[in-house]
Amino acid sequence: MNFGRIFLVKCLLLLFSSVKCSVINRLYKAVNETALLNITAPGSIYHAIWKRDGQRLVQLKDNDVKYFVNKDQCRCKILQNGTLQIRQVVKGDSGNYTVTVYERDGKWKAEEKTSFFVQEPVPQPILSTECLNKTVSVKCEVDHKAKGEEFTIELTQPNGRKIQKNAAMLELQTRHSGTFRCAVKNQVSEKMVEKAIKCSGKLDLYLILSIAGGALVFVIFVIWLIYCIRRRKAKRREGDDEQRMMQTLPAECDRATRELPPTPYAPTPKQVRVQQRPLPQPQGQQQPQPPRPRPRTQPRTPNHPKERP
């Protein structure tokens, strides 16, 4: 039997049985907020020491607090449960924090590490759009002045999205109209802006046919309406003319009856002689006529009385 191997295994079990736990946490806070760095080890805390990047900050032992740095400059405080509180954090408070917990007998109990990050809130993004030749050109811009900080800019369109880290601008072109969203975010804040875009040049076939059909129906309706109006006016004019004619016809008949010439009649012999007599001529144009022969006188026969039978 190999006693060397057995002894080595027992030593390793004894060594690892003394190791309790080692946890690494990540914590993000915005500028001027209050941060709480907790201890996840179970049980009450008798002795705990907090360090930042290897430098001791504060110690809690049997409810007694001891500071290794300026308390006002640290703006930190250790609570009774071992939690480290930092007020009005600044970017200089970022770092790797380590807390070591000990038992009452001085044995090592646990050690926890926390990566603490202080970030500034992201600014409001700017979303600009433009319609070019039936396509939509979209730009998502952000003016992020904080250097060395990670942030994500995201441009969402109806058919997908585009994401990039630490980029000042995202741009895309698409033929699909709809609602576009530009979002900028980091671990402590997020801001976004939305805009509905619809380019007039992007019309589908059904919409074009619908518009054309509606226009054709409207034109036909207008033509039919004009025809009906004119026809009604023409009928009204014909009715007015007939009524006017019926009103004027009796008056015209009476007038014609009054203006008719008298009936011709046979002239008398005297009128005939008068008509046959030549009209007198003017004196300047009258010519002398030859003397007429005098009629011979005939002797009258005597009237003898009739004899009575």
Tab-separated table of C-alpha atoms in Angstrom:
chain	number	residue	atom	x	y	z
A	1	MET	CA	0.000	0.000	0.000
A	2	ASN	CA	1.354	3.425	-1.004
A	3	PHE	CA	1.343	5.501	2.190
A	4	GLY	CA	2.811	8.516	0.386
A	5	ARG	CA	-0.240	8.993	-1.781
A	6	ILE	CA	-2.599	8.598	1.161
A	7	PHE	CA	-0.725	11.215	3.126
A	8	LEU	CA	-0.812	13.638	0.161
A	9	VAL	CA	-4.585	13.221	-0.230
A	10	LYS	CA	-5.196	13.896	3.450
A	11	CYS	CA	-3.108	17.036	3.314
A	12	LEU	CA	-5.048	18.347	0.317
A	13	LEU	CA	-8.384	17.648	1.989
A	14	LEU	CA	-7.222	19.434	5.120
A	15	LEU	CA	-6.041	22.411	3.049
A	16	PHE	CA	-9.220	22.812	0.954
A	17	SER	CA	-11.477	22.267	3.933
A	18	SER	CA	-10.175	25.504	5.419
A	19	VAL	CA	-11.077	27.524	2.288
A	20	LYS	CA	-14.568	28.818	2.766
A	21	CYS	CA	-15.464	30.963	-0.308
A	22	SER	CA	-14.215	33.720	-2.585
A	23	VAL	CA	-16.847	35.782	-4.513
A	24	ILE	CA	-16.370	38.524	-7.174
A	25	ASN	CA	-19.244	40.974	-7.679
A	26	ARG	CA	-19.773	43.847	-10.144
A	27	LEU	CA	-21.530	47.059	-9.157
A	28	TYR	CA	-22.404	50.117	-11.280
A	29	LYS	CA	-23.573	53.500	-9.987
A	30	ALA	CA	-24.153	56.896	-11.522
A	31	VAL	CA	-22.360	60.008	-10.382
A	32	ASN	CA	-23.726	61.548	-7.138
A	33	GLU	CA	-25.613	58.399	-6.169
A	34	THR	CA	-25.135	56.340	-2.997
A	35	ALA	CA	-23.482	52.929	-3.285
A	36	LEU	CA	-23.846	49.968	-0.947
A	37	LEU	CA	-21.235	47.204	-1.102
A	38	ASN	CA	-22.760	44.216	0.655
A	39	ILE	CA	-21.270	41.089	2.208
A	40	THR	CA	-22.874	37.835	1.098
A	41	ALA	CA	-21.196	35.604	3.688
A	42	PRO	CA	-23.750	34.012	6.049
A	43	GLY	CA	-23.907	34.670	9.748
A	44	SER	CA	-23.109	37.716	11.832
A	45	ILE	CA	-20.025	39.789	11.152
A	46	TYR	CA	-17.580	40.090	14.017
A	47	HIS	CA	-14.487	41.340	12.241
A	48	ALA	CA	-14.380	42.805	8.686
A	49	ILE	CA	-11.838	44.942	6.866
A	50	TRP	CA	-12.595	46.835	3.616
A	51	LYS	CA	-9.856	47.684	1.098
A	52	ARG	CA	-9.799	49.559	-2.172
A	53	ASP	CA	-7.120	48.538	-4.671
A	54	GLY	CA	-5.169	46.993	-1.758
A	55	GLN	CA	-5.399	50.085	0.514
A	56	ARG	CA	-7.307	49.680	3.798
A	57	LEU	CA	-10.267	51.995	4.216
A	58	VAL	CA	-12.264	51.034	7.293
A	59	GLN	CA	-12.499	48.202	9.813
A	60	LEU	CA	-15.336	46.799	11.897
A	61	LYS	CA	-14.376	44.665	14.949
A	62	ASP	CA	-16.778	43.810	17.740
A	63	ASN	CA	-19.017	46.782	16.734
A	64	ASP	CA	-16.059	49.172	16.862
A	65	VAL	CA	-15.272	51.171	13.693
A	66	LYS	CA	-11.782	52.231	12.758
A	67	TYR	CA	-10.931	54.414	9.716
A	68	PHE	CA	-7.573	54.184	7.975
A	69	VAL	CA	-8.247	57.194	5.717
A	70	ASN	CA	-9.882	60.591	6.117
A	71	LYS	CA	-13.548	59.952	6.835
A	72	ASP	CA	-14.805	63.082	5.055
A	73	GLN	CA	-12.582	62.493	2.059
A	74	CYS	CA	-13.637	58.832	1.846
A	75	ARG	CA	-17.353	59.656	2.268
A	76	CYS	CA	-17.643	56.027	3.391
A	77	LYS	CA	-19.235	54.307	6.346
A	78	ILE	CA	-19.350	50.675	7.512
A	79	LEU	CA	-22.650	49.391	8.844
A	80	GLN	CA	-23.213	46.846	11.605
A	81	ASN	CA	-23.743	44.018	9.109
A	82	GLY	CA	-20.417	44.831	7.434
A	83	THR	CA	-21.870	46.673	4.413
A	84	LEU	CA	-19.747	49.538	3.072
A	85	GLN	CA	-21.693	52.696	2.249
A	86	ILE	CA	-20.277	55.405	-0.054
A	87	ARG	CA	-22.209	58.668	-0.409
A	88	GLN	CA	-22.210	60.955	-3.476
A	89	VAL	CA	-19.911	58.751	-5.471
A	90	VAL	CA	-17.547	60.229	-8.023
A	91	LYS	CA	-15.640	58.631	-10.842
A	92	GLY	CA	-12.557	58.473	-8.590
A	93	ASP	CA	-14.376	56.011	-6.341
A	94	SER	CA	-14.246	53.359	-9.045
A	95	GLY	CA	-11.948	50.435	-8.300
A	96	ASN	CA	-11.634	46.922	-6.895
A	97	TYR	CA	-12.981	46.649	-3.366
A	98	THR	CA	-12.115	43.688	-1.140
A	99	VAL	CA	-13.627	42.738	2.201
A	100	THR	CA	-12.070	40.113	4.453
A	101	VAL	CA	-14.163	38.523	7.198
A	102	TYR	CA	-12.702	36.814	10.280
A	103	GLU	CA	-14.189	34.640	13.002
A	104	ARG	CA	-14.085	35.533	16.729
A	105	ASP	CA	-11.091	33.308	17.205
A	106	GLY	CA	-9.269	35.200	14.462
A	107	LYS	CA	-9.619	32.546	11.796
A	108	TRP	CA	-10.232	33.584	8.205
A	109	LYS	CA	-13.898	33.167	7.290
A	110	ALA	CA	-14.469	34.664	3.818
A	111	GLU	CA	-13.197	37.109	1.282
A	112	GLU	CA	-15.334	38.926	-1.276
A	113	LYS	CA	-14.252	41.154	-4.135
A	114	THR	CA	-16.395	43.811	-5.794
A	115	SER	CA	-15.536	45.636	-8.997
A	116	PHE	CA	-17.136	49.064	-8.531
A	117	PHE	CA	-17.759	51.382	-11.531
A	118	VAL	CA	-19.005	54.961	-11.407
A	119	GLN	CA	-20.384	56.289	-14.713
A	120	GLU	CA	-21.999	59.455	-15.967
A	121	PRO	CA	-25.545	59.335	-17.361
A	122	VAL	CA	-25.740	59.154	-21.142
A	123	PRO	CA	-26.926	62.244	-23.047
A	124	GLN	CA	-30.106	62.512	-25.087
A	125	PRO	CA	-29.621	61.036	-28.582
A	126	ILE	CA	-30.531	62.838	-31.822
A	127	LEU	CA	-32.564	61.062	-34.498
A	128	SER	CA	-32.658	62.612	-37.982
A	129	THR	CA	-34.386	61.236	-41.062
A	130	GLU	CA	-34.556	62.094	-44.753
A	131	CYS	CA	-36.447	60.661	-47.729
A	132	LEU	CA	-34.235	60.099	-50.797
A	133	ASN	CA	-35.507	58.390	-53.968
A	134	LYS	CA	-38.106	56.229	-52.216
A	135	THR	CA	-35.623	55.273	-49.487
A	136	VAL	CA	-35.417	56.385	-45.868
A	137	SER	CA	-32.063	57.618	-44.604
A	138	VAL	CA	-31.864	57.515	-40.793
A	139	LYS	CA	-29.104	58.830	-38.537
A	140	CYS	CA	-28.751	58.233	-34.814
A	141	GLU	CA	-26.176	60.512	-33.168
A	142	VAL	CA	-24.978	61.024	-29.616
A	143	ASP	CA	-22.579	63.550	-28.132
A	144	HIS	CA	-20.847	61.517	-25.437
A	145	LYS	CA	-18.067	63.555	-23.882
A	146	ALA	CA	-17.069	61.061	-21.177
A	147	LYS	CA	-13.969	59.285	-22.377
A	148	GLY	CA	-13.036	55.813	-21.261
A	149	GLU	CA	-16.632	54.814	-20.535
A	150	GLU	CA	-18.475	52.124	-22.381
A	151	PHE	CA	-21.914	52.768	-23.804
A	152	THR	CA	-24.097	51.208	-26.459
A	153	ILE	CA	-25.936	52.965	-29.267
A	154	GLU	CA	-28.846	51.140	-30.858
A	155	LEU	CA	-30.912	51.992	-33.916
A	156	THR	CA	-34.116	50.006	-34.298
A	157	GLN	CA	-36.076	49.843	-37.547
A	158	PRO	CA	-39.277	47.984	-38.516
A	159	ASN	CA	-37.319	45.048	-39.955
A	160	GLY	CA	-34.466	44.777	-37.467
A	161	ARG	CA	-31.943	46.754	-35.487
A	162	LYS	CA	-28.336	47.854	-35.550
A	163	ILE	CA	-26.184	47.947	-32.417
A	164	GLN	CA	-22.674	49.262	-31.906
A	165	LYS	CA	-20.584	50.045	-28.854
A	166	ASN	CA	-18.859	53.365	-28.210
A	167	ALA	CA	-19.966	54.780	-31.577
A	168	ALA	CA	-20.909	58.427	-31.996
A	169	MET	CA	-23.285	57.794	-34.914
A	170	LEU	CA	-25.242	55.020	-36.572
A	171	GLU	CA	-26.673	55.369	-40.066
A	172	LEU	CA	-28.841	53.150	-42.231
A	173	GLN	CA	-30.940	53.306	-45.373
A	174	THR	CA	-34.076	51.284	-45.961
A	175	ARG	CA	-37.148	51.178	-48.180
A	176	HIS	CA	-39.491	50.343	-45.311
A	177	SER	CA	-41.360	53.140	-43.586
A	178	GLY	CA	-42.440	52.913	-39.979
A	179	THR	CA	-41.311	53.840	-36.473
A	180	PHE	CA	-37.585	54.236	-35.887
A	181	ARG	CA	-36.002	54.343	-32.427
A	182	CYS	CA	-32.596	55.590	-31.390
A	183	ALA	CA	-31.414	54.498	-27.927
A	184	VAL	CA	-28.213	55.144	-25.994
A	185	LYS	CA	-27.491	53.328	-22.760
A	186	ASN	CA	-24.824	52.288	-20.339
A	187	GLN	CA	-24.938	50.407	-17.051
A	188	VAL	CA	-26.512	53.269	-15.091
A	189	SER	CA	-28.824	55.112	-17.531
A	190	GLU	CA	-30.693	54.833	-20.805
A	191	LYS	CA	-32.273	57.446	-23.061
A	192	MET	CA	-34.135	57.064	-26.314
A	193	VAL	CA	-36.107	58.933	-28.967
A	194	GLU	CA	-38.688	57.635	-31.452
A	195	LYS	CA	-39.996	59.013	-34.709
A	196	ALA	CA	-42.549	57.726	-37.214
A	197	ILE	CA	-41.294	58.016	-40.779
A	198	LYS	CA	-43.349	57.598	-43.952
A	199	CYS	CA	-41.886	58.687	-47.254
A	200	SER	CA	-44.477	59.711	-49.849
A	201	GLY	CA	-42.529	58.015	-52.616
A	202	LYS	CA	-42.945	54.595	-51.051
A	203	LEU	CA	-46.351	53.521	-52.296
A	204	ASP	CA	-47.331	49.941	-52.951
A	205	LEU	CA	-49.276	48.762	-55.971
A	206	TYR	CA	-52.554	48.321	-54.110
A	207	LEU	CA	-52.450	51.864	-52.796
A	208	ILE	CA	-51.723	53.271	-56.260
A	209	LEU	CA	-54.603	51.285	-57.786
A	210	SER	CA	-56.919	52.385	-54.992
A	211	ILE	CA	-56.055	56.040	-55.516
A	212	ALA	CA	-56.466	55.752	-59.309
A	213	GLY	CA	-59.815	53.953	-58.951
A	214	GLY	CA	-61.079	56.526	-56.485
A	215	ALA	CA	-60.055	59.371	-58.798
A	216	LEU	CA	-61.782	57.721	-61.774
A	217	VAL	CA	-65.006	57.215	-59.822
A	218	PHE	CA	-64.894	60.831	-58.681
A	219	VAL	CA	-64.435	62.118	-62.245
A	220	ILE	CA	-67.332	59.981	-63.496
A	221	PHE	CA	-69.533	61.241	-60.670
A	222	VAL	CA	-68.690	64.876	-61.483
A	223	ILE	CA	-69.453	64.354	-65.188
A	224	TRP	CA	-72.762	62.672	-64.370
A	225	LEU	CA	-73.659	65.479	-61.975
A	226	ILE	CA	-72.911	68.156	-64.589
A	227	TYR	CA	-74.997	66.248	-67.152
A	228	CYS	CA	-77.957	66.002	-64.778
A	229	ILE	CA	-77.781	69.703	-63.926
A	230	ARG	CA	-77.685	70.734	-67.583
A	231	ARG	CA	-80.500	68.386	-68.491
A	232	ARG	CA	-82.660	69.746	-65.707
A	233	LYS	CA	-81.938	73.315	-66.822
A	234	ALA	CA	-82.848	72.424	-70.424
A	235	LYS	CA	-86.146	70.871	-69.322
A	236	ARG	CA	-86.894	73.918	-67.231
A	237	ARG	CA	-86.198	76.206	-70.182
A	238	GLU	CA	-88.468	74.142	-72.466
A	239	GLY	CA	-91.268	74.317	-69.893
A	240	ASP	CA	-90.835	78.084	-69.545
A	241	ASP	CA	-90.903	78.542	-73.351
A	242	GLU	CA	-94.076	76.473	-73.705
A	243	GLN	CA	-95.763	78.393	-70.915
A	244	ARG	CA	-94.710	81.699	-72.421
A	245	MET	CA	-95.994	80.594	-75.840
A	246	MET	CA	-99.330	79.548	-74.387
A	247	GLN	CA	-99.648	82.924	-72.700
A	248	THR	CA	-98.782	84.961	-75.816
A	249	LEU	CA	-100.832	82.908	-78.331
A	250	PRO	CA	-104.317	84.345	-77.440
A	251	ALA	CA	-103.009	87.916	-77.565
A	252	GLU	CA	-101.398	87.339	-80.977
A	253	CYS	CA	-104.651	85.807	-82.286
A	254	ASP	CA	-106.652	88.849	-81.151
A	255	ARG	CA	-104.136	91.219	-82.691
A	256	ALA	CA	-104.146	89.331	-85.973
A	257	THR	CA	-107.927	89.391	-86.044
A	258	ARG	CA	-107.957	93.137	-85.542
A	259	GLU	CA	-105.364	93.801	-88.212
A	260	LEU	CA	-107.063	91.729	-90.978
A	261	PRO	CA	-108.054	93.923	-94.171
A	262	PRO	CA	-111.791	94.419	-94.993
A	263	THR	CA	-113.463	91.975	-97.336
A	264	PRO	CA	-113.375	93.174	-101.013
A	265	TYR	CA	-116.783	93.947	-102.744
A	266	ALA	CA	-117.925	94.674	-106.328
A	267	PRO	CA	-117.597	98.335	-107.330
A	268	THR	CA	-120.580	100.323	-108.632
A	269	PRO	CA	-120.691	101.740	-112.237
A	270	LYS	CA	-120.144	105.188	-110.856
A	271	GLN	CA	-117.027	104.050	-109.029
A	272	VAL	CA	-115.828	102.365	-112.227
A	273	ARG	CA	-116.236	105.603	-114.169
A	274	VAL	CA	-114.465	107.494	-111.489
A	275	GLN	CA	-111.629	105.008	-111.519
A	276	GLN	CA	-111.412	105.149	-115.315
A	277	ARG	CA	-111.328	108.939	-115.394
A	278	PRO	CA	-107.739	110.064	-115.975
A	279	LEU	CA	-106.018	111.824	-113.215
A	280	PRO	CA	-105.509	115.534	-113.604
A	281	GLN	CA	-102.030	116.505	-114.767
A	282	PRO	CA	-100.053	119.457	-113.640
A	283	GLN	CA	-100.596	122.726	-115.446
A	284	GLY	CA	-97.060	123.031	-116.624
A	285	GLN	CA	-97.293	119.747	-118.523
A	286	GLN	CA	-100.918	120.186	-119.876
A	287	GLN	CA	-101.089	120.404	-123.713
A	288	PRO	CA	-103.857	122.144	-125.682
A	289	GLN	CA	-106.444	119.791	-127.084
A	290	PRO	CA	-108.168	120.254	-130.494
A	291	PRO	CA	-111.724	121.639	-130.365
A	292	ARG	CA	-114.390	119.055	-130.249
A	293	PRO	CA	-117.081	119.036	-133.019
A	294	ARG	CA	-120.372	120.454	-131.990
A	295	PRO	CA	-123.165	117.906	-132.048
A	296	ARG	CA	-125.919	118.332	-134.648
A	297	THR	CA	-129.337	119.156	-133.449
A	298	GLN	CA	-131.978	116.755	-134.617
A	299	PRO	CA	-135.528	117.818	-135.035
A	300	ARG	CA	-137.877	116.495	-132.468
A	301	THR	CA	-140.678	114.351	-133.605
A	302	PRO	CA	-144.078	115.593	-132.434
A	303	ASN	CA	-145.870	113.545	-129.967
A	304	HIS	CA	-149.232	112.541	-131.369
A	305	PRO	CA	-151.885	111.549	-128.885
A	306	LYS	CA	-152.953	108.024	-129.033
A	307	GLU	CA	-156.334	107.261	-130.274
A	308	ARG	CA	-158.717	105.500	-128.035
A	309	PRO	CA	-160.229	102.356	-129.418
